[in-house]
Coordinates of C-alpha atoms and ligand atoms in Angstrom, one line a residue:
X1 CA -108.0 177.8 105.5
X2 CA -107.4 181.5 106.8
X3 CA -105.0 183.7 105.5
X4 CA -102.7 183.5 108.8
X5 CA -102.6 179.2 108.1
X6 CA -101.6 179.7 104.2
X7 CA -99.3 182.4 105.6
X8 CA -95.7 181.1 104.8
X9 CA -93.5 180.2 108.1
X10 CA -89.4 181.4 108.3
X11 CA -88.9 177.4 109.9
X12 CA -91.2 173.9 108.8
X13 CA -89.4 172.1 111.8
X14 CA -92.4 169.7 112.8
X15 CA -90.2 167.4 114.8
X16 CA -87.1 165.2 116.1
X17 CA -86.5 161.3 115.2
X18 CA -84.4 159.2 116.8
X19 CA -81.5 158.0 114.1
X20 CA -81.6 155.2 115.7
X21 CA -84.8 153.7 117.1
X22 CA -87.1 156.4 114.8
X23 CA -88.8 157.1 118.2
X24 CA -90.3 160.7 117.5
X25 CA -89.4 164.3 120.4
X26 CA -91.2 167.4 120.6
X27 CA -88.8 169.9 118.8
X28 CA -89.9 173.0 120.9
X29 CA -88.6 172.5 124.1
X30 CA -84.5 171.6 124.3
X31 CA -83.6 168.2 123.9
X32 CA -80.4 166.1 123.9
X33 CA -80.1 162.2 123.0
X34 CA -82.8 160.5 122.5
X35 CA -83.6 157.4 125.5
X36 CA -81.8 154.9 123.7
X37 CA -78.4 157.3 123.2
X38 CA -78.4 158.0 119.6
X39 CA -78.1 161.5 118.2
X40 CA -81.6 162.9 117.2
X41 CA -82.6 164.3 113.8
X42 CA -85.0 167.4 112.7
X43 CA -87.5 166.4 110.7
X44 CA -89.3 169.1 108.0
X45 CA -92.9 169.5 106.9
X46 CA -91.2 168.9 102.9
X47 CA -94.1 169.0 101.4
X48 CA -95.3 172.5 102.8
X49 CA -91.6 173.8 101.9
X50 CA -92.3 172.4 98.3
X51 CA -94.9 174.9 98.2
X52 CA -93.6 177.6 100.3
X53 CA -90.0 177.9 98.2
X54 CA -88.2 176.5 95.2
X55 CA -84.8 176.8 94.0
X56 CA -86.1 179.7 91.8
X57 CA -86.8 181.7 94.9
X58 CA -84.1 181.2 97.0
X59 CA -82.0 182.5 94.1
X60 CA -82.8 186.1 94.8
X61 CA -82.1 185.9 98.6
X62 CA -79.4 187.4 100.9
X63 CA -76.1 185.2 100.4
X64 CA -75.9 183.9 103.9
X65 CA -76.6 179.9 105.1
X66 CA -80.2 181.4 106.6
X67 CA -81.5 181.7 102.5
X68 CA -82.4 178.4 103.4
X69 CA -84.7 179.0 106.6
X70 CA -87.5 176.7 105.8
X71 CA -85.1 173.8 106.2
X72 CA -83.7 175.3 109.4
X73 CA -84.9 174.9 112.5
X74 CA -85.5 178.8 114.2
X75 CA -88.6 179.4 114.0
X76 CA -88.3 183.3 113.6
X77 CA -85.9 185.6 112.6
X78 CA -85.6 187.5 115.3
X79 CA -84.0 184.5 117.6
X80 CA -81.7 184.4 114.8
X81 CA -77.8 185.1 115.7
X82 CA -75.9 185.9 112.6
X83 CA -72.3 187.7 111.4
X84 CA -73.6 186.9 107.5
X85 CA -72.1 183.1 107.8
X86 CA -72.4 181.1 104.4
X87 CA -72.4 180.9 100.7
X88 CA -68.7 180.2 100.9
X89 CA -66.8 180.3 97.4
X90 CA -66.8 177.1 95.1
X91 CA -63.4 177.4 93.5
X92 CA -61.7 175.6 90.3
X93 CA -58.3 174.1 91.5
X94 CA -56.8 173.5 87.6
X95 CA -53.5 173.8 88.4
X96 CA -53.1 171.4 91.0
X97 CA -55.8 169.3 89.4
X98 CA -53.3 169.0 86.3
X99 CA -50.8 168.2 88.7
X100 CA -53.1 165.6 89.9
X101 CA -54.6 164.1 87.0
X102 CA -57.9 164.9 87.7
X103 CA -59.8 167.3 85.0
X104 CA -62.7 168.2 87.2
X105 CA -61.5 169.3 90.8
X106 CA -62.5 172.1 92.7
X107 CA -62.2 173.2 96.5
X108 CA -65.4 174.5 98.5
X109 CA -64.1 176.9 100.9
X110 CA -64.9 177.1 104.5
X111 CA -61.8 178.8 105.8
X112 CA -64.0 182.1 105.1
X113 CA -66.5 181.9 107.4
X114 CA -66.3 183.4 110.8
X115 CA -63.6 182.2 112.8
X116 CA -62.1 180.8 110.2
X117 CA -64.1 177.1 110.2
X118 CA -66.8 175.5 109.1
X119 CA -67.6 175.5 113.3
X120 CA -69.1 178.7 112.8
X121 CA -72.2 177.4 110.8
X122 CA -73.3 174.9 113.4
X123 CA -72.5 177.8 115.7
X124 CA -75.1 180.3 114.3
X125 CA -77.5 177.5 113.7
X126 CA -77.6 175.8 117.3
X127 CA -77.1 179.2 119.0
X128 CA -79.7 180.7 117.8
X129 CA -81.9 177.9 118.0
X130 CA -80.9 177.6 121.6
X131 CA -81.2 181.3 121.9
X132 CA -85.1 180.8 120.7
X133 CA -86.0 177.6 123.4
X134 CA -84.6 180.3 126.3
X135 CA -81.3 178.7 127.0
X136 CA -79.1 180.9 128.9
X137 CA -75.8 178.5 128.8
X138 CA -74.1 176.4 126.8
X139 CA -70.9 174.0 127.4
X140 CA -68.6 171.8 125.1
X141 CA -65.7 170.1 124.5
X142 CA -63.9 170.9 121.3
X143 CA -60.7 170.2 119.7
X144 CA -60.5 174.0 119.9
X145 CA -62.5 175.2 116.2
X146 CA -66.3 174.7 117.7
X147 CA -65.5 176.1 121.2
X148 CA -63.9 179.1 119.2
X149 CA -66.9 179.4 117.4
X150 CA -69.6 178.8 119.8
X151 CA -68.0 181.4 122.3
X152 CA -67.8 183.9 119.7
X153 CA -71.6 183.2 118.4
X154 CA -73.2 182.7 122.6
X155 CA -71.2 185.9 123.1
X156 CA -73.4 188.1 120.2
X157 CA -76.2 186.0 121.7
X158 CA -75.5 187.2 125.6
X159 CA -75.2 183.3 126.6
X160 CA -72.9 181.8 128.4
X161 CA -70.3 179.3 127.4
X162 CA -68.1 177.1 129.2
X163 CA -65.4 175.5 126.7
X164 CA -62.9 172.3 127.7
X165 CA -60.5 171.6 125.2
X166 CA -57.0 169.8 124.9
X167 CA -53.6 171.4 125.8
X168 CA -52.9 170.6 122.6
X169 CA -55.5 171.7 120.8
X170 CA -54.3 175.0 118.5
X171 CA -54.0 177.9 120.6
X172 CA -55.4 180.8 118.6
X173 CA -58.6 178.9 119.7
X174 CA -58.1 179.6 123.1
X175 CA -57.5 183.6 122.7
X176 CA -61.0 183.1 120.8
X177 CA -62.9 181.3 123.6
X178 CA -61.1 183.6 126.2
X179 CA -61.6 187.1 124.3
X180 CA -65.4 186.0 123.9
X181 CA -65.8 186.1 127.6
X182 CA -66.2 181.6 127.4
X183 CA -65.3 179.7 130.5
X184 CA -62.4 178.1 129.4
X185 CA -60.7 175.3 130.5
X186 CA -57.6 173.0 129.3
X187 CA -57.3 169.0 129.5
X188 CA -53.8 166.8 129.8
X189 CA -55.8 164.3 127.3
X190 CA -57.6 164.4 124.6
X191 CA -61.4 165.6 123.3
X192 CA -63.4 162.3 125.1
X193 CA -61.6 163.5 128.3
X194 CA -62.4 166.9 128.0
X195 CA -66.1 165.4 127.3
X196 CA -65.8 163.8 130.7
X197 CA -65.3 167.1 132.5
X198 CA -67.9 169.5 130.6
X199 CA -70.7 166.6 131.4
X200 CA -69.9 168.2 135.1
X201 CA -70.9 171.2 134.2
X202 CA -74.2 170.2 132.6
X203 CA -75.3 167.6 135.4
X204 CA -74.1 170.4 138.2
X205 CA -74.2 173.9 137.0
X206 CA -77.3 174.2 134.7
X207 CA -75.2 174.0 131.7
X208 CA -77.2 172.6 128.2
X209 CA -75.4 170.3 126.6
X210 CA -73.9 171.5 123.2
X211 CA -71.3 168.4 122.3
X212 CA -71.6 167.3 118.7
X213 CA -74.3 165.3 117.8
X214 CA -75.3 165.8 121.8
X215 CA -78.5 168.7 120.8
X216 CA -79.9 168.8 117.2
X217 CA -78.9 172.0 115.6
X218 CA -75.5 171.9 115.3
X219 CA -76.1 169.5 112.6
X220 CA -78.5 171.6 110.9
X221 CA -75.9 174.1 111.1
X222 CA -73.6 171.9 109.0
X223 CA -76.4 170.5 106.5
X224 CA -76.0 173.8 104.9
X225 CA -72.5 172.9 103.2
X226 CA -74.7 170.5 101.2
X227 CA -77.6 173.0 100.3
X228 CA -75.2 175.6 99.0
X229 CA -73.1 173.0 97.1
X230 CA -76.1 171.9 95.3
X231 CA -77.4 175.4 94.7
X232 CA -73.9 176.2 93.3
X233 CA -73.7 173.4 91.2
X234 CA -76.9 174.5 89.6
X235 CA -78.8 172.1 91.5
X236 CA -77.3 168.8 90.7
X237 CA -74.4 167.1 93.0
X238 CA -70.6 166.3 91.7
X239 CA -69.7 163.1 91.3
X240 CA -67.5 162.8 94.5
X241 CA -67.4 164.8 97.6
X242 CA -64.2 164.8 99.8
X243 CA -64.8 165.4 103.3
X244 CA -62.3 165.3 106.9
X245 CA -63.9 163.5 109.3
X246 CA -63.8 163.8 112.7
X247 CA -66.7 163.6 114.8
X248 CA -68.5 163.3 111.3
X249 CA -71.5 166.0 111.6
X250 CA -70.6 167.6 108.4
X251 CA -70.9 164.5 106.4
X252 CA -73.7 163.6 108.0
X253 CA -75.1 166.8 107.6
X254 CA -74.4 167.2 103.8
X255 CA -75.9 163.6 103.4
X256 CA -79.1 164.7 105.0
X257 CA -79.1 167.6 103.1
X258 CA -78.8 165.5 100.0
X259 CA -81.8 163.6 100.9
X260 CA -84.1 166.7 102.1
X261 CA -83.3 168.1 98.5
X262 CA -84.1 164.7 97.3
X263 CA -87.5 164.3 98.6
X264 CA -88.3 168.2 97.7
X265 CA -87.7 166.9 93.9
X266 CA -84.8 170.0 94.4
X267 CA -82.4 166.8 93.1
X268 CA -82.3 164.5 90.7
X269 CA -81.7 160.6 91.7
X270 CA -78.0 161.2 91.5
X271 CA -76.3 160.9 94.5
X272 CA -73.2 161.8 95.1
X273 CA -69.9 159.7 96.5
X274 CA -69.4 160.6 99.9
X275 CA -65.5 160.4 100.9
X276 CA -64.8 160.1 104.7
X277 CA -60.8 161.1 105.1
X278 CA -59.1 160.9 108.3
X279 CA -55.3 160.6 109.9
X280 CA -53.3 157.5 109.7
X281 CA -53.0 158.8 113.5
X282 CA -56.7 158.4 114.6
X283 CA -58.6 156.0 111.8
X284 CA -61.6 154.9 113.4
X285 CA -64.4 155.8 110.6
X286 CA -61.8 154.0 108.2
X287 CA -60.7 150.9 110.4
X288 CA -64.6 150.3 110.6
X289 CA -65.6 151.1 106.5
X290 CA -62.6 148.3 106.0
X291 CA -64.2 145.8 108.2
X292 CA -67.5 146.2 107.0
X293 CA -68.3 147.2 110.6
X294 CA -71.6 149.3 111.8
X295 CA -69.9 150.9 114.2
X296 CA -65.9 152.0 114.9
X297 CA -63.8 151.0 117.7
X298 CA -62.3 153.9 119.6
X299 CA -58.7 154.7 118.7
X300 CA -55.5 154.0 120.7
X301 CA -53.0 157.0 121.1
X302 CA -54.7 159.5 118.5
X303 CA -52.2 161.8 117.4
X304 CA -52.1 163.8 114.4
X305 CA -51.4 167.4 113.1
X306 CA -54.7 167.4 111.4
X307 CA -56.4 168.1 115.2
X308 CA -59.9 169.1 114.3
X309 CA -60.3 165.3 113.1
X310 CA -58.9 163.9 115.8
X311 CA -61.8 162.2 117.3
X312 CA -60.9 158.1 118.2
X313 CA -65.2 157.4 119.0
X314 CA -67.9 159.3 117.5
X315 CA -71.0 159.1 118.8
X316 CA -72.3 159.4 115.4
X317 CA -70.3 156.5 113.4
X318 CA -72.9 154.5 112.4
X319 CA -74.4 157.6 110.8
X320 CA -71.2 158.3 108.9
X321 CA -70.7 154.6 107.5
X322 CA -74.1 154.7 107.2
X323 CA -73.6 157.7 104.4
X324 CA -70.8 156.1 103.2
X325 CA -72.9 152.8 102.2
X326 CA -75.2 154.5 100.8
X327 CA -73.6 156.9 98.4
X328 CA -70.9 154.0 97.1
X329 CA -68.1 156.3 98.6
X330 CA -65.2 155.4 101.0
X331 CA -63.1 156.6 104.0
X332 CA -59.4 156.6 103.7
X333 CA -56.6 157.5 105.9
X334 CA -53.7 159.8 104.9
X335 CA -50.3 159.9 106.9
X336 CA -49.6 163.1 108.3
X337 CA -45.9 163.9 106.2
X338 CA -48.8 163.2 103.3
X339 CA -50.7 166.2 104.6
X340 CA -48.8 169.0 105.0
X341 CA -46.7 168.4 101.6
X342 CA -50.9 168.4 100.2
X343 CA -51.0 171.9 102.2
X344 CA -47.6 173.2 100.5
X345 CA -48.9 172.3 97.2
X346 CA -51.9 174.0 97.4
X347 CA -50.7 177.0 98.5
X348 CA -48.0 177.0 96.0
X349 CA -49.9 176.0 92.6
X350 CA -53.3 177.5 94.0
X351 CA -52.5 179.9 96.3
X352 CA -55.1 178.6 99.1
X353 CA -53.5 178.3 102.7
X354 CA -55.8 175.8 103.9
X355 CA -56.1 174.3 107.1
X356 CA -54.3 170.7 107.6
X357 CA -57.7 168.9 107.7
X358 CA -58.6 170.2 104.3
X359 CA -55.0 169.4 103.1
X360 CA -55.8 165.1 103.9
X361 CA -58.5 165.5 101.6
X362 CA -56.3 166.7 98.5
X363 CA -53.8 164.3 99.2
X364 CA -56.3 161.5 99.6
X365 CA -57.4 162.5 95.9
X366 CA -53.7 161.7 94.5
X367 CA -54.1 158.1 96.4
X368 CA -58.1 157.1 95.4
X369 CA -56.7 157.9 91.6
X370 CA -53.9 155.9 91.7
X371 CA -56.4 153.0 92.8
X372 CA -58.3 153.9 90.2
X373 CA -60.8 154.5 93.0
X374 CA -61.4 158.2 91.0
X375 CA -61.9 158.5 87.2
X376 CA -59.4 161.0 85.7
X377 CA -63.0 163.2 84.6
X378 CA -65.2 162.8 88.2
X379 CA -66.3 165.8 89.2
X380 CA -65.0 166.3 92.4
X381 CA -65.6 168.7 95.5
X382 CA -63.2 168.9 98.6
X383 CA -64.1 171.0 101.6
X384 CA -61.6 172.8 103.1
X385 CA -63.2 173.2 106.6
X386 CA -60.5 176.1 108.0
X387 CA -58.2 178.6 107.4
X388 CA -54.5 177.5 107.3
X389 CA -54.3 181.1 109.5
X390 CA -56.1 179.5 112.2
X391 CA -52.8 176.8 111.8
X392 CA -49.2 178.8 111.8
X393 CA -47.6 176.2 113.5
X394 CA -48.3 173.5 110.6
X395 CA -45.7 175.9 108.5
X396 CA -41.7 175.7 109.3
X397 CA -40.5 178.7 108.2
X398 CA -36.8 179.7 108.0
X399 CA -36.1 183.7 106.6
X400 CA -33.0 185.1 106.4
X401 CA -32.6 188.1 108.3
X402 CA -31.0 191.0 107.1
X403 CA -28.8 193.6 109.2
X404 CA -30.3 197.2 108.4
X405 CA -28.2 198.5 105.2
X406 CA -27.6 195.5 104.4
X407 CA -27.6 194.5 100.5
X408 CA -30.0 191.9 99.2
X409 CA -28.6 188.4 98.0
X410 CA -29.0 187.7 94.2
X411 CA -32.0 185.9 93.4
Ligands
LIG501 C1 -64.2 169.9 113.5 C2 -63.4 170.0 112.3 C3 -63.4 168.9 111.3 C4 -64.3 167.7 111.5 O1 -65.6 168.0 111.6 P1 -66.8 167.0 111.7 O2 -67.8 167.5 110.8 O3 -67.3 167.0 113.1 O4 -66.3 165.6 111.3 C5 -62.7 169.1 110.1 N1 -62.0 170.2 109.9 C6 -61.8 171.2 110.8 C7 -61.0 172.3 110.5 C8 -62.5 171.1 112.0 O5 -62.4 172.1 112.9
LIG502 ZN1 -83.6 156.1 119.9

């Protein structure tokens, strides 16, 4: 072998696969879904990683989500577009896990990350990904958190993006998309019909597809929550992992992660319980986990103040339940008065103001206990995927104003 073959590589992407049918793509030139519609997956040359890295090495590295480049898929580091996303805090909630009953809890926080969401990891992941296969512009629709973070990571890139998202959908996203230079445009419905409208722009105006699930790096993007909750765990995994679901990338992504780190011999054979929570409002992963279903049904009238999950059919369902089977976990729904009195108490007894998707996870804790779904001692993870900033409007506040000279009240 010459020294330039033995040389070690930034990426080991060899490939895509099919989640479905396992038929195999050519990972260098863009691709969406794969013929038969399912979402397609990057596949790793593990056993040249194994050698290349281990755990060990990747200690001493730069503490972004790109310490983990073999099991990304740019190939170099110059396509890479970055503001120094990752290695988001692992924090001990022991006051409200008193309060809870649980000894063991502890939030993972994304609300740090650029823009304030999780988004921003499959952001700097598929942008620069696309930004390496020559991809000039990008369009989505979003329930407001990825089109704010894929407008602000295409416009470090110099791409384009074109963004459709709900009227609803919270407006600080829209000052993102719109500051960013995105093309931005609101729906009178809801995140399938603002799918609907951005396929225009992809069959007539030269746009790449970059809907969830819809090109393969976004996920890859969101596998990362996984790697870095192993590596801070020491690598070993809790014994439950609490995740909102929407369209369900980031579960799927920290289950693949799981597995990756599995075949590497990175992880032991313990395997974590994956949680799917959701809105009583828009149910779909859970209506399907009750039935013993494959795949969900999409959801009637989705409404809830938890809007970054509401997603009534994701294309990639089957790979959520999928997780779900696999790691003995569950999906739950929580009611939205549930939520935002979960979002109160963290902020009170922790001091966290989380965003209201994070919040269904706590309260979906205090209900899988009283099943005696959770054991008092599990070691258990929530991601909180956003900022509570990136939320104001979840918060009803009422302050007394004071006229100037005025004297305060007694406490
Ligand atoms: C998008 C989003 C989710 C759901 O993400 P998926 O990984 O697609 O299920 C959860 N929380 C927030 C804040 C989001 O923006
Ligand atoms: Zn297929």
């Amino acid at each position: 072998m010459s020294s330039n073959e033995s040389a070690h590589r930034f990426s080991y992407l060899c490939h895509l696969e099919c989640s479905r049918c396992s038929r195999l793509y050519d990972a260098d030139v863009p691709q969406g879904l794969c013929e038969c519609g399912a979402p397609l997956l990057a596949r790793y040359d593990l056993d040249s990683i194994g050698e290349a890295t281990s755990p060990t090495e990747i200690r001493g590295r730069q503490p972004d989500l790109w310490r983990y480049h073999e099991l990304l898929p740019v190939r170099s580091p110059e396509s890479v577009v970055s503001f120094g996303e990752g290695m988001t805090p692992l924090i001990p909630f022991r006051k409200l896990g008193e309060r809870l009953g649980l000894s063991r809890l502890y939030m993972k926080d994304e609300g740090l990350l650029p823009t304030g969401t999780f988004k921003a990891r499959g952001a700097a992941v598929g942008i620069s990904r696309a930004n390496e296969l020559g991809i000039k512009r990008v369009s989505m629709p979003t329930n407001g958190n990825a089109g704010a973070a894929w407008a602000t990571y295409a416009a470090r890139a110099g791409m384009e993006s074109l963004v459709v998202m709900p009227v609803d959908a919270p407006q600080i996203a829209r000052a993102e998309c719109a500051i960013s230079g995105s093309r931005l445009y609101l729906v009178d419905g809801l995140i399938g019909d603002a799918g609907a409208i951005a396929a225009g722009a992809v069959a007539n105006q030269g746009y790449t597809d970059a809907s969830t699930l819809k090109e393969p790096y976004r996920l890859e993007g969101k596998k990362t929550m996984g790697l870095e909750l192993f590596e801070q765990c020491g690598w070993r995994v809790p014994d439950v992992i609490f995740y909102p679901t929407g369209g369900g990338v980031g579960l799927i992504g920290i289950y693949k992660a799981l597995q990756e780190c599995m075949d590497l011999g990175w992880l032991g054979p313990k395997v974590p319980r994956l949680v799917a929570v959701q809105a009583s409002g828009c149910a779909p992963i859970v209506k399907a986990w009750e039935q013993g279903a494959e795949v969900s049904e999409a959801w009637e009238n989705a409404s809830t103040i938890a809007f970054g999950i509401t997603v009534p059919k994701a294309l990639g369902d089957f790979l959520v339940l999928r997780a779900l089977k696999a790691t003995d976990g569950c999906a739950i729904a929580v009611d939205d008065d549930e939520i935002l009195a979960a979002q109160a108490e963290v902020a009170h007894l922790e001091g966290s103001f989380i965003c209201p998707e994070g919040a269904a996870c706590f309260a979906a804790t205090e209900r899988l206990l009283k099943d005696g779904w959770l054991n008092p001692t599990d070691e258990i993870v929530v991601f909180n995927t956003g900022s509570g900033i990136k939320y104001p409007d979840t918060v009803q506040v009422q302050v007394p104003v004071l006229k100037k000279g005025e004297s305060l009240p007694l406490d």
